[in-house]
Short mmCIF file of C-alpha atoms in Angstrom, two decimals:
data_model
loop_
_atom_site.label_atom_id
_atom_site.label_comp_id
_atom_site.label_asym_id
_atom_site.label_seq_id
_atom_site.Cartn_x
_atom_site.Cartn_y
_atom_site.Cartn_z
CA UNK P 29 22.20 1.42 15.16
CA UNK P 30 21.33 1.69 11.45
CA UNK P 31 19.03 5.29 11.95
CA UNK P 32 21.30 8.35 10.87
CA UNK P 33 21.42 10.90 13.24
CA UNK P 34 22.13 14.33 13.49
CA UNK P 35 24.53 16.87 15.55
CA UNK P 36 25.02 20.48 15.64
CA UNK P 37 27.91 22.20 17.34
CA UNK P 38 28.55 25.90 17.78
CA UNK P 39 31.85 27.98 17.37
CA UNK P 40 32.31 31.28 18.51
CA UNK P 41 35.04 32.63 15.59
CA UNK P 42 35.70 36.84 16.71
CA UNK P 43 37.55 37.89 19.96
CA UNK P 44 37.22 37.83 22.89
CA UNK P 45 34.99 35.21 22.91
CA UNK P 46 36.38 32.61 20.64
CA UNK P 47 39.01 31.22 22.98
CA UNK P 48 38.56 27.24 22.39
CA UNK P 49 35.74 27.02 19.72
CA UNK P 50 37.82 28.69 16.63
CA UNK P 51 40.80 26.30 17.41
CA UNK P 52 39.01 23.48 17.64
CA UNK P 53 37.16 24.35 14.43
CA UNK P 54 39.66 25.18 12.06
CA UNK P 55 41.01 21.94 13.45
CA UNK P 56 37.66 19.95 12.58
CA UNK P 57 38.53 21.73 9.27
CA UNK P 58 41.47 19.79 9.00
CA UNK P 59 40.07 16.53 10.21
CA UNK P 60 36.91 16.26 8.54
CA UNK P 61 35.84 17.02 4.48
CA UNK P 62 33.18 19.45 4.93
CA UNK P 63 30.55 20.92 2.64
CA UNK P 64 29.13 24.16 2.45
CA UNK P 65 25.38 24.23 3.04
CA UNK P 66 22.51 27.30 2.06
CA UNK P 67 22.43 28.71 5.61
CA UNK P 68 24.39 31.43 6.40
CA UNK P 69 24.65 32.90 10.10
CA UNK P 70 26.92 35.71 11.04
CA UNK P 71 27.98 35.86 7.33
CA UNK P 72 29.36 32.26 7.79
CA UNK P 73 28.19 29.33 5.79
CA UNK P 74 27.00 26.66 7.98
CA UNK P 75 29.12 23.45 7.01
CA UNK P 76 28.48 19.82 6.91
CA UNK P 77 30.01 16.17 7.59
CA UNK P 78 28.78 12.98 7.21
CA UNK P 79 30.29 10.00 8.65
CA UNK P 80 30.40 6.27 7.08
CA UNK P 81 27.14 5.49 8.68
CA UNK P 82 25.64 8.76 7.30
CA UNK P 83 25.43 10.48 10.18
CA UNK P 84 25.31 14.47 9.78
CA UNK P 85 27.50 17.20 11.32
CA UNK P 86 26.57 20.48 11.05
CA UNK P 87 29.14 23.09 12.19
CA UNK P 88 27.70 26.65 12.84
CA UNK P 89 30.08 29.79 13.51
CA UNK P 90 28.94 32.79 14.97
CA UNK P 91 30.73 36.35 16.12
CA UNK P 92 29.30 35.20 19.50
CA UNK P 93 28.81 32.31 21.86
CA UNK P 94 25.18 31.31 20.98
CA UNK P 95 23.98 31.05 24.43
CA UNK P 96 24.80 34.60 25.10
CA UNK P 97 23.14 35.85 22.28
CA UNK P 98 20.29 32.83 22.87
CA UNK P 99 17.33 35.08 21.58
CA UNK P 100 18.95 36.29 18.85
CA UNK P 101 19.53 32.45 17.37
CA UNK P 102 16.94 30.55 18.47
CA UNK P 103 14.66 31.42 15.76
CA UNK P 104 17.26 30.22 13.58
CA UNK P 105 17.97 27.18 15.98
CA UNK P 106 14.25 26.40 15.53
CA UNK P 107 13.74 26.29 11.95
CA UNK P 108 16.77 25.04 10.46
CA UNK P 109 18.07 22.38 13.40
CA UNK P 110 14.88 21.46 15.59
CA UNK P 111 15.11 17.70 14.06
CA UNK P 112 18.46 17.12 15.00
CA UNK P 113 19.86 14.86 17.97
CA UNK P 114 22.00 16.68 19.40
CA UNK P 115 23.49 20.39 20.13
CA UNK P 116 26.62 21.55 21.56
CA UNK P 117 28.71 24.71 22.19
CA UNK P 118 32.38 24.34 21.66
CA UNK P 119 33.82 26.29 25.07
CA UNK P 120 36.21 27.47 27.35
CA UNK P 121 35.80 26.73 31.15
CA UNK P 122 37.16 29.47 33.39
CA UNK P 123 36.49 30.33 37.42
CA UNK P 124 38.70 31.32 40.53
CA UNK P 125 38.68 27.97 41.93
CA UNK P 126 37.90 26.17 38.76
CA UNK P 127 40.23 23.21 38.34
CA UNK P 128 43.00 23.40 35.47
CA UNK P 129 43.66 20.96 32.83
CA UNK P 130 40.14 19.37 31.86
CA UNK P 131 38.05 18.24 29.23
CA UNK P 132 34.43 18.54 30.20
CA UNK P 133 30.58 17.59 29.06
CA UNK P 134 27.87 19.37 30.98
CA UNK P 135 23.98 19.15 30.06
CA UNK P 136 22.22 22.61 30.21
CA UNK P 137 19.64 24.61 32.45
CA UNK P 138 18.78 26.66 35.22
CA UNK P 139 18.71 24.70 38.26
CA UNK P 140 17.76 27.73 40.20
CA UNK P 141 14.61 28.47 38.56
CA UNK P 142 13.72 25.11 37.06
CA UNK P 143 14.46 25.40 33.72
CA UNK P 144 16.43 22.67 31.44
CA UNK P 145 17.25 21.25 27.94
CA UNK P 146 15.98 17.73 27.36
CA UNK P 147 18.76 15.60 28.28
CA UNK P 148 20.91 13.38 26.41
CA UNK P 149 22.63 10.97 28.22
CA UNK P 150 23.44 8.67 25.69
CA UNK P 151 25.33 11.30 23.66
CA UNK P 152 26.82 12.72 26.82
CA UNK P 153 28.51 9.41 27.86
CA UNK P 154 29.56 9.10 24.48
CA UNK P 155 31.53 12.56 24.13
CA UNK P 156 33.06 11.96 27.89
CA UNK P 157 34.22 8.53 27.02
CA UNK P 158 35.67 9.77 23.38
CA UNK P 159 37.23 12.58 25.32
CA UNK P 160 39.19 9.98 27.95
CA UNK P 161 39.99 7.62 24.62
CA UNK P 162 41.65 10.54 22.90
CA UNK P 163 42.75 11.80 26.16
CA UNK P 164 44.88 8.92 26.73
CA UNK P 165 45.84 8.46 23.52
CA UNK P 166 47.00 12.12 23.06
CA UNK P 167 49.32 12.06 26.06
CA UNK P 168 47.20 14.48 28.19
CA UNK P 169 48.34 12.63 30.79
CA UNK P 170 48.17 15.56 33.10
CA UNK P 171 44.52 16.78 31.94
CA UNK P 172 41.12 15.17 33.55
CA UNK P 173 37.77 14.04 31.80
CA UNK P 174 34.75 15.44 33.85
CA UNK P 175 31.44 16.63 34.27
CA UNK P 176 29.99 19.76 35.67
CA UNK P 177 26.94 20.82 37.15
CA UNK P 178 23.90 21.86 35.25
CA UNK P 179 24.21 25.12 34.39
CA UNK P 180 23.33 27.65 31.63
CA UNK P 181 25.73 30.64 30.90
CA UNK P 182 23.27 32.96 29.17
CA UNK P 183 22.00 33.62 32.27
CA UNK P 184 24.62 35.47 33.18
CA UNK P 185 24.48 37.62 30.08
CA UNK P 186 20.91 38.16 31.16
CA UNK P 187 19.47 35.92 29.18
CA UNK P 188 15.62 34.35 29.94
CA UNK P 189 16.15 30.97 31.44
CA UNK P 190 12.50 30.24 30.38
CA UNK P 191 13.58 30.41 26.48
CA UNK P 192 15.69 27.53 27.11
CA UNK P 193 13.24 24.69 26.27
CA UNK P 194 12.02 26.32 23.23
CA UNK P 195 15.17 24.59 21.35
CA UNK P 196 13.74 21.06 21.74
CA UNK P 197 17.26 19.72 21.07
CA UNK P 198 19.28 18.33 23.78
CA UNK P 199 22.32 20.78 24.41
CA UNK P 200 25.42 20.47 25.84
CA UNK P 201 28.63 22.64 26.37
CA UNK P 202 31.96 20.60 25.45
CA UNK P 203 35.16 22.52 27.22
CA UNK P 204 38.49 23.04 27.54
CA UNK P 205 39.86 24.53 31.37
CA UNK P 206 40.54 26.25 33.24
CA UNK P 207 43.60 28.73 31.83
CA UNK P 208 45.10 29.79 28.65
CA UNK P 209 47.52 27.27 28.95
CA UNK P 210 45.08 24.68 28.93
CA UNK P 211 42.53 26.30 26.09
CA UNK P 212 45.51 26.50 23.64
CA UNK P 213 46.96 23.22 23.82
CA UNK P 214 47.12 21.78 20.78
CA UNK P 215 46.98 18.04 21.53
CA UNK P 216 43.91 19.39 24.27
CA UNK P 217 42.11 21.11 21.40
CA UNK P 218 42.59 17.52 18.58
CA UNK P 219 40.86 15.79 21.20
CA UNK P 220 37.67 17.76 21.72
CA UNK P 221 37.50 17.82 17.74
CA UNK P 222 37.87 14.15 16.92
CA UNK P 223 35.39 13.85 20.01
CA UNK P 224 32.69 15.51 18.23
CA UNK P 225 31.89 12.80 15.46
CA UNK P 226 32.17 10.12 18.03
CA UNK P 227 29.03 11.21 19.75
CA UNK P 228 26.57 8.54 18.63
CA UNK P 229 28.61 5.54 19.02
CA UNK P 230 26.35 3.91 21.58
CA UNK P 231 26.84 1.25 23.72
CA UNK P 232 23.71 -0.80 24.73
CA UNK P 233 21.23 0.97 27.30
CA UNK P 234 21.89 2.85 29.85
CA UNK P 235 20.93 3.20 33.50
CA UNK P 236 19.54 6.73 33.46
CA UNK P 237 20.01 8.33 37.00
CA UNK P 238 19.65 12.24 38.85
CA UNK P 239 22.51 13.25 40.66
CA UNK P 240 21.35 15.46 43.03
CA UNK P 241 24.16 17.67 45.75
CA UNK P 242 27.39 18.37 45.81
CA UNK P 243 30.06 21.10 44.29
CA UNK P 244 30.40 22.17 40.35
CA UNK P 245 33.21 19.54 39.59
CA UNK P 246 31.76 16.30 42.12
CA UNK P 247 34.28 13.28 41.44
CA UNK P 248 31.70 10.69 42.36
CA UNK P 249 29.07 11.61 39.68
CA UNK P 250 32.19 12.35 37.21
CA UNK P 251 33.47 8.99 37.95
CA UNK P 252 30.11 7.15 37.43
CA UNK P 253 29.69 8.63 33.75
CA UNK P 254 33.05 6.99 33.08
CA UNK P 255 32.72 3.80 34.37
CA UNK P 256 33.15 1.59 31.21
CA UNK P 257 31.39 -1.69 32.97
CA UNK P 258 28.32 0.18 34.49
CA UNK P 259 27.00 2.05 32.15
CA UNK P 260 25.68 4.87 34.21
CA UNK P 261 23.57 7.25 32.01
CA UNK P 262 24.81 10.55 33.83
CA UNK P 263 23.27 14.03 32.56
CA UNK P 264 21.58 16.78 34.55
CA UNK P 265 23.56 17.42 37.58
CA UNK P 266 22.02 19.69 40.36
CA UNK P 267 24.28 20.97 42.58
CA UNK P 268 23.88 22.37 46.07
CA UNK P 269 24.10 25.98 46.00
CA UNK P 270 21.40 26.48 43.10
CA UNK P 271 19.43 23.77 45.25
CA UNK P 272 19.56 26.49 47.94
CA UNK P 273 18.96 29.45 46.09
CA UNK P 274 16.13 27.41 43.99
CA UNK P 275 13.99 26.70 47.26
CA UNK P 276 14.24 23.01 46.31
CA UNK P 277 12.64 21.88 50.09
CA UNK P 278 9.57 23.35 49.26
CA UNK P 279 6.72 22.38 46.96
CA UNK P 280 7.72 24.46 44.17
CA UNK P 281 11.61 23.04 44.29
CA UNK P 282 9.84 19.89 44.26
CA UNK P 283 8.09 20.64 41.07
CA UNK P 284 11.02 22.11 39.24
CA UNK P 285 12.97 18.80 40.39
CA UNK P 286 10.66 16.21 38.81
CA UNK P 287 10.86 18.36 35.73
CA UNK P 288 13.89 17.67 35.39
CA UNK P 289 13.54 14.37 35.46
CA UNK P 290 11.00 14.80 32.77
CA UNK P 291 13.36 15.98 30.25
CA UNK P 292 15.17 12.55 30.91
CA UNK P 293 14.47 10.16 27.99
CA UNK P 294 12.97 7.20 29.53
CA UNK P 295 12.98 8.52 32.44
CA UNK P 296 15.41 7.75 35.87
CA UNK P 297 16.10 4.44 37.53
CA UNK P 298 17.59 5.64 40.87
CA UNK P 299 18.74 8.71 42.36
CA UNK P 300 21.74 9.88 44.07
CA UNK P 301 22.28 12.59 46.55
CA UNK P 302 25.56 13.90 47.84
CA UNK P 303 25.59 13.26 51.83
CA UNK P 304 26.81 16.71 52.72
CA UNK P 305 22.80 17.62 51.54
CA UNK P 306 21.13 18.67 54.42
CA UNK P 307 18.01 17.12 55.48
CA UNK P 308 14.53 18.88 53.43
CA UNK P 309 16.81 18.39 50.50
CA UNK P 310 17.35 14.72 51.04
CA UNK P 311 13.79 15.26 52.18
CA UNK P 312 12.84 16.06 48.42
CA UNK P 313 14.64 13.64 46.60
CA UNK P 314 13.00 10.47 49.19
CA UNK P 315 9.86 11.49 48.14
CA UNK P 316 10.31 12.07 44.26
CA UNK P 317 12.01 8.63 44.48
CA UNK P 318 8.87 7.08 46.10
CA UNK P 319 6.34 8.94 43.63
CA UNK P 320 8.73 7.91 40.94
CA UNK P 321 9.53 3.99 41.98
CA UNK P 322 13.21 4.75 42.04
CA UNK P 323 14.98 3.51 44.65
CA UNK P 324 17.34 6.99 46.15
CA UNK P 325 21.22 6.40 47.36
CA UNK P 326 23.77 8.32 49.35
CA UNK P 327 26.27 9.22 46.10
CA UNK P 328 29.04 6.94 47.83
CA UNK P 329 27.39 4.06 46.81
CA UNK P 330 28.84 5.14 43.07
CA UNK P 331 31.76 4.38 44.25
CA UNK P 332 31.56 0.98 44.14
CA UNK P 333 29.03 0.52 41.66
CA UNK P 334 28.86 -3.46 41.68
CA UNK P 335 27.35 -3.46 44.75
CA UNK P 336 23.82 -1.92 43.26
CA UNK P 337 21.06 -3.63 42.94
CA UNK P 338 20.43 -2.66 39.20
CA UNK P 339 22.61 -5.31 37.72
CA UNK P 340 20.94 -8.08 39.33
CA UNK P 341 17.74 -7.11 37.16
#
């Protein structure tokens, strides 16, 4: 596309919190000839990069991750970035039964009470595939490109799940997991950075769909964002146990469902459910794919994609 585009990714720089996101910038550093703009946040200078095709990269440091400190920047957020494409947080993934050794994209929001960026699908299948080309071509032979669940982590740090809209940017969290071992790999941490620049190199349209069920890490919706020859446009992810806790079988989960969808560009063209949902789930997603037009599969089907009816269109 000829349009110049715009991204903005945050580093957290001071311990504790700036396992991941200070490697991988001082290695964008490196990588990249960057220029200092006017802002300054946390006494850092916001810097910039543009690519051969223009395209801007702003890189934004802060003492703290952003989204735990969300009301603090989002006045900044909203004045100096609101025109931008895209915005991401440069992370570590950690968890007791988190998996080790991956590289992972994962669109934000509460699914428990309904909240969520707008989606970007087309720069999320961008990153994921850049990740698995650098990936490979790093030797991380042992490390795994995936998705996660929706999910937000200022809410943890009590942050207002409501607020998160506000930012009318698409946002994303790009990791590193699950262990030390894993955050401070060197060859783990190049590939996240030269991933970053490569997230508007489109390829065609894309076949936006809601995957709806299953765990944090779910292989079949992880797998469908990867497939090179059906390109799947995979973002918000809503998993079971915030379907639960959300009340998604009632009215009101219905509601905060199909607004998710709304902050799909262009909307979905079929939905996907995990099988182990149980039935007022499924229940929820049949009838938002019949007010919708959208046909509604069993997530198996993703498994062998050329079987769909979408690429007989």
């Amino acid at each position: 596309m000829n349009r110049t585009r715009k991204a903005l990714y945050f580093f957290c720089m001071k311990e504790p919190l700036h396992i991941v996101g200070r490697d991988v910038f001082n290695k964008c550093r490196e990588l990249y000839d960057m220029d200092e703009s006017d802002l300054v946040v946390d006494g850092y200078p916001v810097l910039e990069y543009r690519d051969n095709s223009g395209n801007l990269f702003s890189f934004m440091r802060q003492k703290t991750l952003v989204s735990y400190e969300y009301d603090r920047f989002l006045p900044v957020l909203r004045r100096h970035f609101s025109d931008y494409t895209i915005a991401g947080e440069v992370n570590w993934h950690a968890g007791e039964n988190a998996p080790d050794r991956i590289l992972t994209v994962h669109s934000i929001g509460d699914v428990e009470t309904g909240h969520f960026s707008p989606a970007a699908p087309q720069a999320m299948r961008s990153l994921l595939l850049s990740l698995e080309e650098h990936r490979k071509a790093g030797g991380l032979d042992d490390f795994t490109v995936t998705t996660e669940a929706t999910h937000w982590t200022g809410s943890i740090k009590g942050g207002d799940p409501s607020k998160i809209p506000l930012f009318p940017v698409p946002m994303v969290d790009i990791e590193i997991g699950s262990a030390r071992h894993s955050w401070e790999n060197e060859r783990a941490v190049e590939c996240l950075a030269r991933a970053l620049t490569e997230v508007f190199q489109d390829e065609g349209e894309l076949l936006n769909i809601l995957c709806v069920g299953g765990t944090h890490f779910e292989d079949s919706f992880a797998q469908a964002a990867l497939d090179r020859d059906h390109p799947f446009g995979v973002s918000h992810i809503l998993p079971n146990q915030w379907l639960v806790s959300g009340g998604y079988e009632t009215e009101e989960g219905y509601r905060k469902m199909k607004d998710c969808v709304d902050t799909i560009p262009g909307g979905i063209r079929g939905l996907f459910y995990h099988e182990g949902l149980k039935g007022p789930y499924r229940q929820t997603c049949r009838v938002l794919g019949e007010e919708l037009g959208v046909p509604v599969f069993k997530h198996k089907k993703l498994r062998k994609p050329e079987g769909l009816p979408f690429w007989e269109e």
